[in-house]
Amino acid sequence: MRLTTLVTTLRAQMSRRIRTLGGNGQSPGASPTVAFAGYTESLNQIRFVDSLTNEELNKLNNLLDWKCFVADSRGRRFGNAAWAGKRCEPQAVPDPRIKLLHERFDLSDKHVLEVGCFEGVHTVGLAMFAGKVTAVDARVENVVKTIVRCALFGYSPRIFKCDLEMQTLPYDDLACDVLHHVGVLYHLKDPVRHLLDLRRFVRFGVMLDTHYARETDATESYEVEGRVYKYKRYAEFGHADPFSGTSDHSKWLELDDLTALLEESGFNRIEIVEKRDERNGPRVLLLAKQA
């Protein structure tokens, strides 16, 4: 392994370990100290939560190992923070990116597939606009939490466990008009094959929000279907970290390769909505449609 690659990997591992410990040595399994009530922003009318007593809602919050939360119309917490400094504020429903997706694609008559549904916050947001929603996640515990969250909001999307890097994907079950692909691609070990696979089950368009590699950071390469792709190797912690990919590492592609792969899959009308620098590196939000 090259020295620069080794240094990059070690830095990534240290960063992820600090993140996993919550920045203050707190275990991800520990219950963070976060208020039960008193929230005044991002409030939601939650059909089957608003009527619960405080005792019942507290019991609900402790039934599952929640890693994020929303606030009901009474300013009470439904769910939990991940750990100190991670998801410690109520999540917005719907997320602004979902509103943008609806503005661009008109989801009212569309079937939307959400990959990496986590605990259902975005799933609920999509269900507010889309004609039909399917949501998948590689972790069965996230599938269960998403089912519970959606049901208590009054929605019933189809939700099931699916690892995007399994050898053969259930393409019939994943078939959709629009793909909501946020915060997942940069956790995959083989993002190239995944992007090429989109043409097999996505009919109309994609929202992709992902980290990517700067040219100077893409120091490794791998070959897919006779073509070489450069990437930045990023350490993952598998199932030990609820915010990590399921493999030992992921590959961050360069932005030009991301867009080229989308075009190769037939999504050749690409809009770069924004680029932003985050703690772990550069990130892009883009929309891609078939011509």
Coordinates of C-alpha atoms in Angstrom, one line a residue:
M1 CA 0.0 0.0 0.0
R2 CA 1.3 3.4 -0.9
L3 CA 2.3 5.7 2.0
T4 CA -0.2 8.3 0.9
T5 CA -2.9 5.7 0.7
L6 CA -2.0 4.4 4.1
V7 CA -2.1 7.9 5.6
T8 CA -5.5 8.6 4.0
T9 CA -6.9 5.3 5.3
L10 CA -5.6 5.9 8.8
R11 CA -7.0 9.4 8.9
A12 CA -10.4 8.1 7.7
Q13 CA -10.4 5.4 10.3
M14 CA -9.5 7.9 13.1
S15 CA -12.2 10.2 11.8
R16 CA -14.8 7.5 11.7
R17 CA -13.8 6.2 15.2
I18 CA -14.2 9.7 16.7
R19 CA -17.6 9.9 14.9
T20 CA -18.6 6.5 16.2
L21 CA -17.7 7.5 19.7
G22 CA -19.7 10.7 19.4
G23 CA -16.7 12.9 19.7
N24 CA -16.6 12.6 23.5
G25 CA -16.0 8.9 24.1
Q26 CA -19.7 8.1 24.3
S27 CA -20.6 4.7 22.8
P28 CA -23.1 4.6 20.0
G29 CA -25.2 2.2 22.1
A30 CA -25.5 4.7 25.0
S31 CA -28.7 6.7 25.4
P32 CA -27.8 10.4 24.9
T33 CA -29.2 13.1 27.1
V34 CA -31.7 14.9 24.9
A35 CA -34.9 16.6 25.9
F36 CA -38.2 14.7 25.7
A37 CA -40.3 17.9 25.1
G38 CA -40.1 21.6 24.6
Y39 CA -39.2 21.6 20.9
T40 CA -40.5 24.6 18.9
E41 CA -39.1 24.0 15.4
S42 CA -39.8 21.3 12.8
L43 CA -43.0 20.3 14.5
N44 CA -45.3 17.7 12.8
Q45 CA -48.8 16.6 13.1
I46 CA -48.2 12.9 13.6
R47 CA -51.5 11.1 13.2
F48 CA -51.0 8.3 15.7
V49 CA -48.4 9.9 18.0
D50 CA -50.0 13.3 18.9
S51 CA -52.7 11.6 21.0
L52 CA -50.3 9.4 23.0
T53 CA -49.7 10.3 26.6
N54 CA -46.1 11.3 27.7
E55 CA -45.8 7.9 29.3
E56 CA -46.8 6.1 26.2
L57 CA -44.5 8.1 23.9
N58 CA -41.6 7.5 26.3
K59 CA -42.3 3.8 26.1
L60 CA -42.4 4.0 22.3
N61 CA -39.1 5.8 22.3
N62 CA -37.5 3.1 24.3
L63 CA -38.9 0.1 22.4
L64 CA -36.4 0.5 19.6
D65 CA -32.8 1.7 19.4
W66 CA -33.6 5.0 17.6
K67 CA -30.8 7.1 16.1
C68 CA -32.8 10.1 15.0
F69 CA -36.0 11.8 16.0
V70 CA -38.8 14.0 14.9
A71 CA -41.0 16.3 17.0
D72 CA -44.8 15.9 17.2
S73 CA -47.3 18.8 17.1
R74 CA -46.9 19.2 20.9
G75 CA -43.1 19.6 20.7
R76 CA -42.4 16.1 22.0
R77 CA -39.6 13.8 20.8
F78 CA -40.5 10.7 18.7
G79 CA -37.3 8.7 18.4
N80 CA -34.0 9.5 19.9
A81 CA -30.6 11.2 19.1
A82 CA -27.8 8.9 17.9
W83 CA -25.3 10.1 20.5
A84 CA -23.8 13.4 21.7
G85 CA -23.5 15.7 18.8
K86 CA -25.2 13.4 16.3
R87 CA -28.8 13.9 15.2
C88 CA -29.6 15.8 18.4
E89 CA -32.2 18.1 16.8
P90 CA -35.6 17.1 15.4
Q91 CA -35.4 16.2 11.7
A92 CA -37.4 18.2 9.2
V93 CA -40.3 16.5 7.5
P94 CA -40.3 16.7 4.6
D95 CA -36.6 17.4 3.9
P96 CA -36.1 20.3 1.5
R97 CA -34.5 18.0 -1.0
I98 CA -37.8 16.0 -1.2
K99 CA -39.6 19.2 -2.0
L100 CA -37.1 19.9 -4.7
L101 CA -37.6 16.4 -6.1
H102 CA -41.3 16.9 -6.3
E103 CA -40.9 20.3 -7.9
R104 CA -38.7 18.9 -10.7
F105 CA -40.4 15.5 -11.2
D106 CA -44.0 15.9 -10.0
L107 CA -44.1 12.8 -7.8
S108 CA -47.9 12.8 -7.5
D109 CA -48.3 10.1 -10.1
K110 CA -44.8 8.5 -9.7
H111 CA -43.5 5.4 -7.9
V112 CA -40.5 6.5 -5.9
L113 CA -37.8 4.1 -4.6
E114 CA -35.8 5.2 -1.6
V115 CA -32.5 3.4 -1.0
G116 CA -31.0 3.5 2.5
C117 CA -34.2 4.5 4.3
F118 CA -32.5 4.5 7.7
E119 CA -35.3 5.2 10.2
G120 CA -38.0 6.5 7.8
V121 CA -37.8 10.3 8.1
H122 CA -37.3 10.7 4.4
T123 CA -39.7 7.9 3.7
V124 CA -42.5 9.8 5.4
G125 CA -41.5 12.9 3.4
L126 CA -41.7 11.1 0.1
A127 CA -45.1 9.5 1.1
M128 CA -46.5 13.0 1.4
F129 CA -45.9 13.7 -2.3
A130 CA -45.5 10.5 -4.2
G131 CA -48.2 8.2 -5.7
K132 CA -46.4 5.2 -4.4
V133 CA -43.2 4.7 -2.2
T134 CA -40.9 1.7 -1.8
A135 CA -38.1 1.9 0.7
V136 CA -35.2 -0.4 1.3
D137 CA -32.2 -0.6 3.7
A138 CA -29.4 -3.1 4.2
R139 CA -30.1 -3.3 8.0
V140 CA -33.2 -5.1 9.1
E141 CA -33.4 -2.9 12.2
N142 CA -33.8 0.1 10.0
V143 CA -36.5 -1.6 8.1
V144 CA -38.5 -2.2 11.3
K145 CA -38.0 1.4 12.5
T146 CA -39.1 2.8 9.2
I147 CA -42.2 0.7 9.2
V148 CA -43.1 1.9 12.7
R149 CA -42.3 5.6 11.9
C150 CA -44.3 5.6 8.7
A151 CA -47.3 3.7 10.2
L152 CA -47.5 6.2 13.1
F153 CA -47.5 9.1 10.6
G154 CA -50.4 7.3 8.9
Y155 CA -48.5 6.0 5.8
S156 CA -48.0 2.5 4.6
P157 CA -45.2 2.3 1.9
R158 CA -43.7 -1.0 0.9
I159 CA -40.5 -1.5 2.9
F160 CA -38.1 -4.4 2.9
K161 CA -34.4 -5.4 3.5
C162 CA -32.1 -5.1 0.5
D163 CA -28.4 -4.8 0.4
L164 CA -27.5 -2.9 -2.8
E165 CA -24.2 -4.8 -3.1
M166 CA -25.7 -8.3 -3.0
Q167 CA -24.7 -10.4 -6.0
T168 CA -28.2 -10.3 -7.6
L169 CA -30.6 -7.5 -6.9
P170 CA -34.4 -8.1 -6.9
Y171 CA -34.9 -5.8 -9.9
D172 CA -38.7 -6.5 -10.1
D173 CA -39.2 -5.4 -6.5
L174 CA -37.0 -2.3 -7.0
A175 CA -38.7 -1.2 -10.2
C176 CA -39.6 2.5 -9.9
D177 CA -40.1 5.8 -11.8
V178 CA -37.9 7.9 -9.6
L179 CA -35.0 7.0 -7.4
H180 CA -34.3 8.9 -4.1
H181 CA -30.6 8.2 -3.5
V182 CA -29.3 10.3 -0.6
G183 CA -26.3 9.5 1.5
V184 CA -25.7 6.0 0.3
L185 CA -23.5 5.8 -2.8
Y186 CA -20.4 6.9 -0.8
H187 CA -20.8 3.8 1.5
L188 CA -20.7 1.3 -1.4
K189 CA -17.7 -0.9 -2.2
D190 CA -18.6 -1.1 -5.9
P191 CA -20.4 2.2 -6.9
V192 CA -19.6 1.8 -10.6
R193 CA -21.6 -1.4 -11.0
H194 CA -24.4 0.0 -8.9
L195 CA -24.7 3.1 -11.1
L196 CA -24.6 1.0 -14.2
D197 CA -27.4 -1.2 -12.7
L198 CA -29.8 1.8 -12.3
R199 CA -30.9 1.4 -15.9
R200 CA -32.4 -2.0 -15.0
F201 CA -34.9 -0.7 -12.5
V202 CA -35.3 3.1 -12.7
R203 CA -37.5 4.3 -15.5
F204 CA -37.4 8.1 -15.3
G205 CA -35.0 10.0 -13.0
V206 CA -32.7 10.0 -10.1
M207 CA -31.9 12.3 -7.2
L208 CA -28.3 11.6 -6.1
D209 CA -26.7 13.2 -3.0
T210 CA -23.3 11.9 -2.4
H211 CA -19.7 12.5 -1.4
Y212 CA -17.2 12.3 -4.3
A213 CA -13.4 12.3 -4.6
R214 CA -11.2 15.2 -5.6
E215 CA -8.8 14.3 -8.3
T216 CA -5.8 14.7 -5.9
D217 CA -7.5 12.3 -3.5
A218 CA -8.4 9.6 -6.0
T219 CA -5.1 7.7 -5.6
E220 CA -6.4 4.1 -6.2
S221 CA -8.2 2.5 -9.1
Y222 CA -10.3 -0.6 -10.1
E223 CA -11.6 -2.0 -13.3
V224 CA -15.2 -2.6 -14.3
E225 CA -16.2 -4.0 -17.7
G226 CA -12.8 -3.1 -19.1
R227 CA -12.7 0.5 -17.9
V228 CA -10.5 1.8 -15.1
Y229 CA -12.0 4.1 -12.5
K230 CA -10.0 6.1 -10.0
Y231 CA -11.3 6.4 -6.5
K232 CA -10.6 7.5 -2.9
R233 CA -10.6 4.6 -0.5
Y234 CA -12.7 5.4 2.6
A235 CA -12.7 3.2 5.7
E236 CA -16.1 1.7 6.8
F237 CA -17.0 -0.1 10.0
G238 CA -19.7 -2.4 8.8
H239 CA -22.6 -3.2 11.1
A240 CA -20.7 -1.9 14.2
D241 CA -21.6 1.7 13.2
P242 CA -25.2 2.5 12.2
F243 CA -24.0 5.3 9.9
S244 CA -21.4 3.2 8.1
G245 CA -21.5 1.0 5.0
T246 CA -21.7 -2.7 5.5
S247 CA -18.2 -3.5 3.9
D248 CA -14.7 -2.7 5.3
H249 CA -14.3 0.2 2.9
S250 CA -16.1 2.2 0.3
K251 CA -14.9 3.8 -3.0
W252 CA -15.5 7.5 -3.6
L253 CA -15.5 8.2 -7.4
E254 CA -14.6 11.5 -9.1
L255 CA -17.5 13.7 -10.0
D256 CA -16.9 13.4 -13.8
D257 CA -17.1 9.7 -13.5
L258 CA -20.3 9.9 -11.5
T259 CA -22.0 11.9 -14.2
A260 CA -20.6 9.8 -17.0
L261 CA -21.9 6.7 -15.4
L262 CA -25.4 8.2 -15.0
E263 CA -25.3 9.2 -18.7
E264 CA -24.2 5.7 -19.6
S265 CA -27.2 4.4 -17.7
G266 CA -29.5 6.6 -19.8
F267 CA -29.9 9.6 -17.4
N268 CA -28.3 12.1 -19.7
R269 CA -30.1 15.3 -18.6
I270 CA -28.1 16.1 -15.5
E271 CA -28.5 19.2 -13.3
I272 CA -25.9 19.9 -10.6
V273 CA -28.0 21.5 -7.9
E274 CA -25.2 22.2 -5.5
K275 CA -21.7 21.3 -4.5
R276 CA -20.7 21.7 -0.9
D277 CA -17.7 21.0 1.4
E278 CA -18.5 18.9 4.4
R279 CA -16.4 17.6 7.3
N280 CA -15.6 14.3 5.5
G281 CA -15.1 15.9 2.0
P282 CA -16.8 17.4 -1.0
R283 CA -20.4 16.5 -1.7
V284 CA -22.8 17.0 -4.6
L285 CA -26.6 17.1 -5.0
L286 CA -27.7 16.4 -8.6
L287 CA -30.8 15.4 -10.5
A288 CA -30.6 13.2 -13.5
K289 CA -33.4 12.4 -16.0
Q290 CA -33.7 10.2 -19.0
A291 CA -34.1 12.2 -22.2

